[in-house]
Coordinates of C-alpha atoms in Angstrom, one line a residue:
X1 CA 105.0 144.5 -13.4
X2 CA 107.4 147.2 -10.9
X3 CA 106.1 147.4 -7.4
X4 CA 106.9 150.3 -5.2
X5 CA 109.9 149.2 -2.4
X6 CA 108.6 152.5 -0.3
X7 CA 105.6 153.8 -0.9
X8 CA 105.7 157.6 -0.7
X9 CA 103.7 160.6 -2.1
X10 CA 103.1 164.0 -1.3
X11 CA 101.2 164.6 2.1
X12 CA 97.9 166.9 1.9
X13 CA 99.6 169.1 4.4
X14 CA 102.3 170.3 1.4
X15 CA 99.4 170.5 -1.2
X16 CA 97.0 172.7 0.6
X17 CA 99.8 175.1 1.3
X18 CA 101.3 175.3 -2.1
X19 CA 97.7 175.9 -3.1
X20 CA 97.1 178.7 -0.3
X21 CA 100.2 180.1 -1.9
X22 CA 99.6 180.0 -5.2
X23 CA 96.2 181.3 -4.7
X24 CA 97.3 184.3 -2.7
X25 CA 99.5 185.2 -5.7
X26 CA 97.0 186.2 -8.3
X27 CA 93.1 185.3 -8.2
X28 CA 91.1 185.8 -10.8
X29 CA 87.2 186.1 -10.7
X30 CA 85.3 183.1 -11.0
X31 CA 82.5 183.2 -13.6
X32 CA 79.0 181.8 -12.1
X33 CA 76.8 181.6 -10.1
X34 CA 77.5 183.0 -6.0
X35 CA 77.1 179.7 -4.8
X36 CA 80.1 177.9 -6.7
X37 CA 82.6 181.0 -6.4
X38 CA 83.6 180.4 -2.7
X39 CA 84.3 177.3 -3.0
X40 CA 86.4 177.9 -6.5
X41 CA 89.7 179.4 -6.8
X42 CA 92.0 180.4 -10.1
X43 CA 95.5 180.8 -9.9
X44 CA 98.8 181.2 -11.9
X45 CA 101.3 179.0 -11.5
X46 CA 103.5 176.5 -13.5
X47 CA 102.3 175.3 -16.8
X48 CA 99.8 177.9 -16.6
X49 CA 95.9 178.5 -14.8
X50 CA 94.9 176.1 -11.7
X51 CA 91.8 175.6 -11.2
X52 CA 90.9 174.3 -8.0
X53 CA 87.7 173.3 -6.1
X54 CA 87.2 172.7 -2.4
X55 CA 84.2 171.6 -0.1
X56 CA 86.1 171.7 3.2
X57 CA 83.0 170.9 5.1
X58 CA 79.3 169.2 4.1
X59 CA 76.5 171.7 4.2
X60 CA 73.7 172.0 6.9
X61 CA 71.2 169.8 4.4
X62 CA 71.5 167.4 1.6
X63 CA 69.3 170.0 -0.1
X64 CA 72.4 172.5 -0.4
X65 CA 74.2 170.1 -1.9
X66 CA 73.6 170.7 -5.3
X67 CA 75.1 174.3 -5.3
X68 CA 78.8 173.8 -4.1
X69 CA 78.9 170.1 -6.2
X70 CA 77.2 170.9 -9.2
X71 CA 75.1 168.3 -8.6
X72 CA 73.5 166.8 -11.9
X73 CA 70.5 165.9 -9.6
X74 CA 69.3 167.1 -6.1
X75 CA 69.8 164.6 -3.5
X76 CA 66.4 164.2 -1.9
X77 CA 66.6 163.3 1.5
X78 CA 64.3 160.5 2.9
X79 CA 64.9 159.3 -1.0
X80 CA 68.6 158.5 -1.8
X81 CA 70.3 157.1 0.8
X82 CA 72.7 159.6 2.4
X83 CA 72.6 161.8 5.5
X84 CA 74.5 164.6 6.6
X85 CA 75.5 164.1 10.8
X86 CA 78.4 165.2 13.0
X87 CA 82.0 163.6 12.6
X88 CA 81.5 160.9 15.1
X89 CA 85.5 161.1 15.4
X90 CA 84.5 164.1 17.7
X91 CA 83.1 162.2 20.0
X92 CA 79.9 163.0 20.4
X93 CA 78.3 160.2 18.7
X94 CA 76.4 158.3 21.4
X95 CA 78.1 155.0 22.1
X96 CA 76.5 151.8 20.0
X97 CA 74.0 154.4 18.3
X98 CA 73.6 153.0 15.1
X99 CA 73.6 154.7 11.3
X100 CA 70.9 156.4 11.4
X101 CA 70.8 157.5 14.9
X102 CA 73.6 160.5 14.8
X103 CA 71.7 162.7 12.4
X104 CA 72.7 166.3 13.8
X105 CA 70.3 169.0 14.9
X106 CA 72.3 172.3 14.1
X107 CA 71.7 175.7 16.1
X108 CA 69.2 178.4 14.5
X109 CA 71.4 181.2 15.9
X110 CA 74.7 181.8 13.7
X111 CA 78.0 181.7 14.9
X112 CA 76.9 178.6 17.3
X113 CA 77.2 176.0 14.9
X114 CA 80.4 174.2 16.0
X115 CA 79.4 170.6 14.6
X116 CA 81.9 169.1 12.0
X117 CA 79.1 168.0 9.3
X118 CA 80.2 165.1 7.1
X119 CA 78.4 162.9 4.7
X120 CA 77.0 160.1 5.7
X121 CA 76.4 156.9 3.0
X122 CA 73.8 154.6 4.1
X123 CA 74.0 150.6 3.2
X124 CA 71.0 148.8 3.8
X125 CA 70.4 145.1 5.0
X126 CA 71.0 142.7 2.2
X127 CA 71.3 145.6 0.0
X128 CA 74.1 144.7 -3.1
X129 CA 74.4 145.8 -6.8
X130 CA 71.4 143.9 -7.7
X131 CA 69.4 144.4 -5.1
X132 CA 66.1 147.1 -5.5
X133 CA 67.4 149.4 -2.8
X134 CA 68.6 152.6 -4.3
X135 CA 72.3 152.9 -4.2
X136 CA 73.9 156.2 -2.7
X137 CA 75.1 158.0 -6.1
X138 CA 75.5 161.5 -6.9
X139 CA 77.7 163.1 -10.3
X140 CA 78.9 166.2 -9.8
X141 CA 80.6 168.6 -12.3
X142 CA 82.1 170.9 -10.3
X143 CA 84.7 172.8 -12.0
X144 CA 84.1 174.9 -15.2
X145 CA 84.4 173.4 -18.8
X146 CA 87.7 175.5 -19.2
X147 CA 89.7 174.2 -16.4
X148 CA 90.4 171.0 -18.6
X149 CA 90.2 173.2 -21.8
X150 CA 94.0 173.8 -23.8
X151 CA 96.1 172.6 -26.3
X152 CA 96.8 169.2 -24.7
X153 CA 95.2 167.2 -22.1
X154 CA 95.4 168.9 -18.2
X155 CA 96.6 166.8 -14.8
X156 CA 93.4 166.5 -13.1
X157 CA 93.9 165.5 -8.8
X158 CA 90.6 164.4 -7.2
X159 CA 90.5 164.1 -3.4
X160 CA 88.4 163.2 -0.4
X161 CA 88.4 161.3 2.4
X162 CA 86.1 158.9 4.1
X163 CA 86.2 156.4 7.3
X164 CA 84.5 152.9 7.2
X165 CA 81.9 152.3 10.0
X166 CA 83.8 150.5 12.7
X167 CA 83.9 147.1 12.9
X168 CA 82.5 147.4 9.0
X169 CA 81.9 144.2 7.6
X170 CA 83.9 144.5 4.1
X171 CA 81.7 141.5 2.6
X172 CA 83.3 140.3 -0.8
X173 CA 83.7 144.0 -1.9
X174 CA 82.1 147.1 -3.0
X175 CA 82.8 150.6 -4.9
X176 CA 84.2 153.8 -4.2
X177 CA 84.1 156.9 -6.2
X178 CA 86.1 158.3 -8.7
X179 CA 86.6 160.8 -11.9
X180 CA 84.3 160.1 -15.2
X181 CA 85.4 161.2 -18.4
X182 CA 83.6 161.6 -21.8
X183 CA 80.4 160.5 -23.2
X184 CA 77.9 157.7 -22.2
X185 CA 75.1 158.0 -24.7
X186 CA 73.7 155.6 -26.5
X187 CA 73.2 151.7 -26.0
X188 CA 76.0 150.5 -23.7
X189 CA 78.0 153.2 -23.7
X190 CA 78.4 153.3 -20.2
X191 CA 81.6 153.6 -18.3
X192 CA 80.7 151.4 -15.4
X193 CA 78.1 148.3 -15.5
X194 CA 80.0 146.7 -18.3
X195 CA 79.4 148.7 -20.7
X196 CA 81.6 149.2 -23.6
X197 CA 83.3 152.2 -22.7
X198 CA 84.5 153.8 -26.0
X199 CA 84.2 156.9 -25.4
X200 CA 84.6 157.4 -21.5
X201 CA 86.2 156.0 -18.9
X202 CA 85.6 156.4 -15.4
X203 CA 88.6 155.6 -12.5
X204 CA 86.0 154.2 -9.6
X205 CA 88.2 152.4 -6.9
X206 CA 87.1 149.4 -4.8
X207 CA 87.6 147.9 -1.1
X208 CA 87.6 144.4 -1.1
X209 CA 87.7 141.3 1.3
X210 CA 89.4 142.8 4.7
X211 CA 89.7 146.2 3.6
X212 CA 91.8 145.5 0.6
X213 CA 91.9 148.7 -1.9
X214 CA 91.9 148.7 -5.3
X215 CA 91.4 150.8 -9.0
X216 CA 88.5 149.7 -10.7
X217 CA 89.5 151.0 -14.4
X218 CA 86.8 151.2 -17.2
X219 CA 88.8 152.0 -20.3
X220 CA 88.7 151.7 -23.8
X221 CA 87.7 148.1 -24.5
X222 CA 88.3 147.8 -27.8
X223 CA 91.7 148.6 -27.7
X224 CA 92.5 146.2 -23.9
X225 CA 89.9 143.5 -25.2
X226 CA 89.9 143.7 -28.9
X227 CA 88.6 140.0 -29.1
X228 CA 85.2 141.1 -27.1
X229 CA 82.6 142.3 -29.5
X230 CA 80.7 144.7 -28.3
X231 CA 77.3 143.8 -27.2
X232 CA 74.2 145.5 -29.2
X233 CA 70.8 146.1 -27.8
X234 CA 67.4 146.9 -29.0
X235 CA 66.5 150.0 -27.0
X236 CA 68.9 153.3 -26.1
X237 CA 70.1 153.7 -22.3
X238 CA 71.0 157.4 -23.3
X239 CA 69.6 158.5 -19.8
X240 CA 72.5 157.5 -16.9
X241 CA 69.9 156.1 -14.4
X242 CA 70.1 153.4 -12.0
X243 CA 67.6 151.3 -14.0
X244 CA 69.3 151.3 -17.1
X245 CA 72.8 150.6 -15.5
X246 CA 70.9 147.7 -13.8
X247 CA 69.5 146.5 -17.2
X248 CA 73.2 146.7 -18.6
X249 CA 74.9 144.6 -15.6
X250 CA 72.0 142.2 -15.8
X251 CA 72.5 141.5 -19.5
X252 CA 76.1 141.6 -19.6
X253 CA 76.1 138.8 -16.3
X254 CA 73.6 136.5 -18.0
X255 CA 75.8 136.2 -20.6
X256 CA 78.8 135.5 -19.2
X257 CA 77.3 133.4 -16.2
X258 CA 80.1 134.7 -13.4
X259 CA 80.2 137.6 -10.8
X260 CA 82.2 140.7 -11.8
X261 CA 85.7 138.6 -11.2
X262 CA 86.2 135.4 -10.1
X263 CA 88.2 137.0 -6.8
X264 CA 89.4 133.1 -5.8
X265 CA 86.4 132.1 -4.8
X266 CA 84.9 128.8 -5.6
X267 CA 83.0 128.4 -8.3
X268 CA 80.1 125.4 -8.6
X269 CA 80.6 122.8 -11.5
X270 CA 78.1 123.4 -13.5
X271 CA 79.2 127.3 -13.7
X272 CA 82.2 125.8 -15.4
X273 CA 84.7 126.8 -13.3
X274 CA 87.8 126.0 -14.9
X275 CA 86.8 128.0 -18.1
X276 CA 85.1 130.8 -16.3
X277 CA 88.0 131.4 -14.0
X278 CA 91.0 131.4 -16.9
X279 CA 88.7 134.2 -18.4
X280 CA 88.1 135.9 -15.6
X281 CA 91.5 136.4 -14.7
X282 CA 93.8 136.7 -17.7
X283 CA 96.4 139.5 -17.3
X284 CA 96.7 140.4 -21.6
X285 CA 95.2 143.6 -21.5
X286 CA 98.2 145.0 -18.8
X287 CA 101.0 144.3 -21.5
X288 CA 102.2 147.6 -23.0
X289 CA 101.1 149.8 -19.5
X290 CA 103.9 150.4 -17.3
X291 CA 102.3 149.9 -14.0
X292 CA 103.8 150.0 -10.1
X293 CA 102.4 148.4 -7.1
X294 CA 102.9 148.2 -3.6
X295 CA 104.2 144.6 -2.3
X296 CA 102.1 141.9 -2.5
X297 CA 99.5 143.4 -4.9
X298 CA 98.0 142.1 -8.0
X299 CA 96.5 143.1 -11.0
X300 CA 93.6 141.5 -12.9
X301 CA 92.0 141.9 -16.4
X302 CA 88.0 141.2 -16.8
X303 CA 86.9 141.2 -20.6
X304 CA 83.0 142.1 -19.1
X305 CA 83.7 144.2 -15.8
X306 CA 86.6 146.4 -16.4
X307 CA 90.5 146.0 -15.1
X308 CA 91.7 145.7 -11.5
X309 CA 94.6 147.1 -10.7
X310 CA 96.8 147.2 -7.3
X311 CA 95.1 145.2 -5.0
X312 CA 95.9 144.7 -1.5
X313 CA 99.5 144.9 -0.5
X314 CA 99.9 148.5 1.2
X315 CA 96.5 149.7 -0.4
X316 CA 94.2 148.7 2.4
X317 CA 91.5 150.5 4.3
X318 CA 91.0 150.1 8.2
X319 CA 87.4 150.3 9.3
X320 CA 87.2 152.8 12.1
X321 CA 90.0 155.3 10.8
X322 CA 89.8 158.4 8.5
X323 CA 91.8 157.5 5.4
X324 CA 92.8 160.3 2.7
X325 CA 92.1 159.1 -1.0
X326 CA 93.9 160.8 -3.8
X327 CA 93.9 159.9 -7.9
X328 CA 95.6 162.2 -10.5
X329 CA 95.4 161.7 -13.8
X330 CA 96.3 162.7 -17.4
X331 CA 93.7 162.1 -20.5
X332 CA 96.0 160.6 -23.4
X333 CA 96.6 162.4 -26.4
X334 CA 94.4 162.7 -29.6
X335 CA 94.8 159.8 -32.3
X336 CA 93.5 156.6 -32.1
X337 CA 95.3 154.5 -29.6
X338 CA 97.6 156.8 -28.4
X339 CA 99.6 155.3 -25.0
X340 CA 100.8 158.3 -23.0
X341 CA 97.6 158.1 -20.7
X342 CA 98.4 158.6 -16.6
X343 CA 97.2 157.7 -13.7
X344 CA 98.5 157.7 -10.1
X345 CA 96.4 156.7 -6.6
X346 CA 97.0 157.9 -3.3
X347 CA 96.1 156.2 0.5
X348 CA 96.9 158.9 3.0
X349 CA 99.6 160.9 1.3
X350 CA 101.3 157.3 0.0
X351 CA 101.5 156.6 -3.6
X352 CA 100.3 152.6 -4.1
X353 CA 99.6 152.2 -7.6
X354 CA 101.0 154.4 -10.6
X355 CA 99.9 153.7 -14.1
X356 CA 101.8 154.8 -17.4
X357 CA 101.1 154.5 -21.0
X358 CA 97.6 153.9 -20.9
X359 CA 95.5 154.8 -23.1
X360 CA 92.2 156.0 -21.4
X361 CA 89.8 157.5 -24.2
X362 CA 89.9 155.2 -27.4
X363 CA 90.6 158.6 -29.3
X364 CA 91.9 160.3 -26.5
X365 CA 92.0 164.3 -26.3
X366 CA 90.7 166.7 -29.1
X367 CA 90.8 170.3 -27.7
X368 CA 88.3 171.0 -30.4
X369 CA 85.9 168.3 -29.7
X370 CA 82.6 169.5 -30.8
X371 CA 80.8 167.1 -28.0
X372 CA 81.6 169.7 -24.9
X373 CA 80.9 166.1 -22.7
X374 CA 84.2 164.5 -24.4
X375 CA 86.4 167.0 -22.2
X376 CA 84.2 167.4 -18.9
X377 CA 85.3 166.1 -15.8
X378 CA 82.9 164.7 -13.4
X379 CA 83.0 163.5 -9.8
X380 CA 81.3 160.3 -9.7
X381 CA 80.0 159.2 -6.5
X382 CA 78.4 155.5 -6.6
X383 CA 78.9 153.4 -3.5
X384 CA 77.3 149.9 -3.6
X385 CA 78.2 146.3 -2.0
X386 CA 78.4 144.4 -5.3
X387 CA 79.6 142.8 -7.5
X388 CA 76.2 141.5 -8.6
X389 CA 75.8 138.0 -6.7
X390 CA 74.1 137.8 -3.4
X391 CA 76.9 136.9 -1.5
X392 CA 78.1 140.3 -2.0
X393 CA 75.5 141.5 0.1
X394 CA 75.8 143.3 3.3
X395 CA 74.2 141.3 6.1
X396 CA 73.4 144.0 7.9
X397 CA 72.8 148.1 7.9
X398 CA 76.1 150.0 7.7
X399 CA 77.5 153.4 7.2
X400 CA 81.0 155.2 5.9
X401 CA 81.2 158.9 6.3
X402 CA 82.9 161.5 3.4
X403 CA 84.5 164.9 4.0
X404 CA 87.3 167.0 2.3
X405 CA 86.4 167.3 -1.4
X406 CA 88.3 168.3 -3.9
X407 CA 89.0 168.7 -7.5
X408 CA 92.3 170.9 -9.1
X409 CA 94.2 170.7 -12.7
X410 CA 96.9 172.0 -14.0
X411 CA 99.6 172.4 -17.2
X412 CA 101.7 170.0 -15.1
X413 CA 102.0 167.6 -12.5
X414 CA 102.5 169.3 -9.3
X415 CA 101.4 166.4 -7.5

């Protein structure tokens, strides 16, 4: 496995100014509704169209949400567990105030609203992936179905930024979000949960003990764990839905009798450690990618719970600070197996992992998929301590705050 000697990446300063540029070149209308266009833009550039999507700043409610994010579902405040306040980097949080005590108040009149909104996640007390308290999660869809539409697979760049609550106490881990791609129905498709993930994946990423980063990869299962057999249940989990996720993690963990890696913690004897751990952390399904980390990373495979890839080393969050998260990715081409699959994260402007020859959907892209899900891009937000074993749990209530959305492909990597 290659590790990056210097870390380095294009800064968000260069992108948003090539994309000013490009955009003041040549727009082209945006077909929808009013309430996506604004936020929308189409250019020409290299390799053809960009599309690109941008919410600079949160809305005044999580009500208006579902209009500039495409929002599957309407985020219900009092309900799911997110907030909109003022970026307490401004500093007018109140000192000590605690998550839920820096909701903002805005001004009626117009033109007096000079709060920076942000997104607020909420965590509660003991809350973990098993717990009953309802995880923040949104999906979003918000570019059109022909900004990934074309002969061959687009580069797709997804972007935001978020800032752990100080002094944040990281726990064992928990996830962050990332791009979904394909098709969940039926019983255990899912691309998360440990499901099977034939014909999705999703590209979630994960902090980790003291702050440590990593990609959480669910891909193609059958082809990185061909020995696994799928598992088969009695009753579909068509619907995505936090219950039927939690009825796939909970099956998939009673049968394998471990937490979602073994992550060099002890394990009691009668867990079978020795056994349980060797499984746990075998490293087969990484031959045949071409992957670079940063120093001092590692990589580990997990037959049940999906591949980790790049973490620690210079991939590391600091609680307190506003950190700029950036993936771009390339679907790998149509036939069955085919390794020319990309993907590529960013930590404020600094590339720390970089993956090659992957192969990401089973039977990667077909232009003239009939299933117009196969080729959709979401945004999938689900943030949740977990790992599925208490001692994942947070101990107390804590925040981290999101701004700076973004979603933009293109014929080629520009990135």
């Amino acid at each position: 496995m290659q590790q990056f000697t210097k870390p380095s990446g294009v800064t968000m300063h260069a992108i948003v100014l090539l994309l000013c540029l490009l955009s003041a070149a040549t727009t082209f209308a945006q077909k929808g509704s009013s309430s996506n266009s604004p936020n929308i833009t189409i250019t020409n550039g290299e390799g053809g169209r960009i599309y690109h999507w941008e919410v600079s700043e949160m809305p005044s409610s999580l009500g208006q949400m579902k209009g500039p994010f495409r929002l599957e579902e309407t985020i219900v405040p009092g309900k799911d567990n997110f907030e909109i306040v003022q970026d307490s980097s401004s500093g007018s949080e109140p000192n000590g105030s605690k998550s839920r005590g820096s909701k903002i108040t805005l001004p009626a009149a117009e033109g007096k609203d000079t709060a920076i909104r942000v997104l607020r996640s909420i965590y509660p007390a003991k809350s973990y992936a098993r717990s009953k308290d309802k995880h923040p999660s949104f999906v979003a869809m918000p570019l059109p179905n022909a900004a990934f539409s074309g002969p061959k697979a687009r580069y797709i760049r997804i972007e935001y930024q978020l800032k752990f609550q100080p002094g944040f106490q990281w726990v064992k881990g928990g996830k962050l979000p990332g791009a979904l791609i394909g098709s969940e129905k039926g019983c255990n498709a899912a691309c998360s949960g440990g499901g099977s993930a034939e014909n999705c994946f999703s590209t979630r990423l994960m902090w980790r003990k003291d702050g440590q980063g990593e990609l959480y990869l669910y891909a193609a299962k059958s082809v990185y764990f061909p020995k696994e057999a799928p598992e088969t249940c009695k009753r579909s989990l068509d619907k995505r839905s936090p219950e039927a996720l939690f009825l796939l993690e909970q099956r998939q963990m009673d049968a394998v009798a471990m937490p979602e890696y073994n992550d060099d913690d002890e394990l009691s004897d009668d867990n079978e450690p020795h056994v349980l751990a060797k499984r746990a952390e075998t490293s087969s399904c990484l031959k045949g990618m071409r992957i670079k980390t940063s120093p001092g990373a590692r990589s580990v495979c997990n037959p049940k719970f999906g591949i980790s890839i790049g973490r620690g080393g210079a991939f590391k969050f600091q609680a307190g600070n506003w950190h700029n998260v950036t993936q771009v990715l390339k679907v790998n081409s149509k036939g069955k197996a085919v390794k020319d699959g990309y993907l590529a994260v960013y930590l404020d402007g600094n590339v720390v992992i970089e993956a090659q020859d992957l192969v990401l959907l089973k039977n990667g892209y077909d232009p003239q998929s009939k299933d117009a899900t196969m080729n959709q891009v979401k945004f999938m937000f689900s943030s949740f301590f977990g790992g599925g074993s208490s001692d994942y749990a947070t101990p107390v209530e804590q925040w981290i705050d999101w701004k700076g959305f973004s979603m933009t492909t293109s014929g080629k990597n520009m990135w």
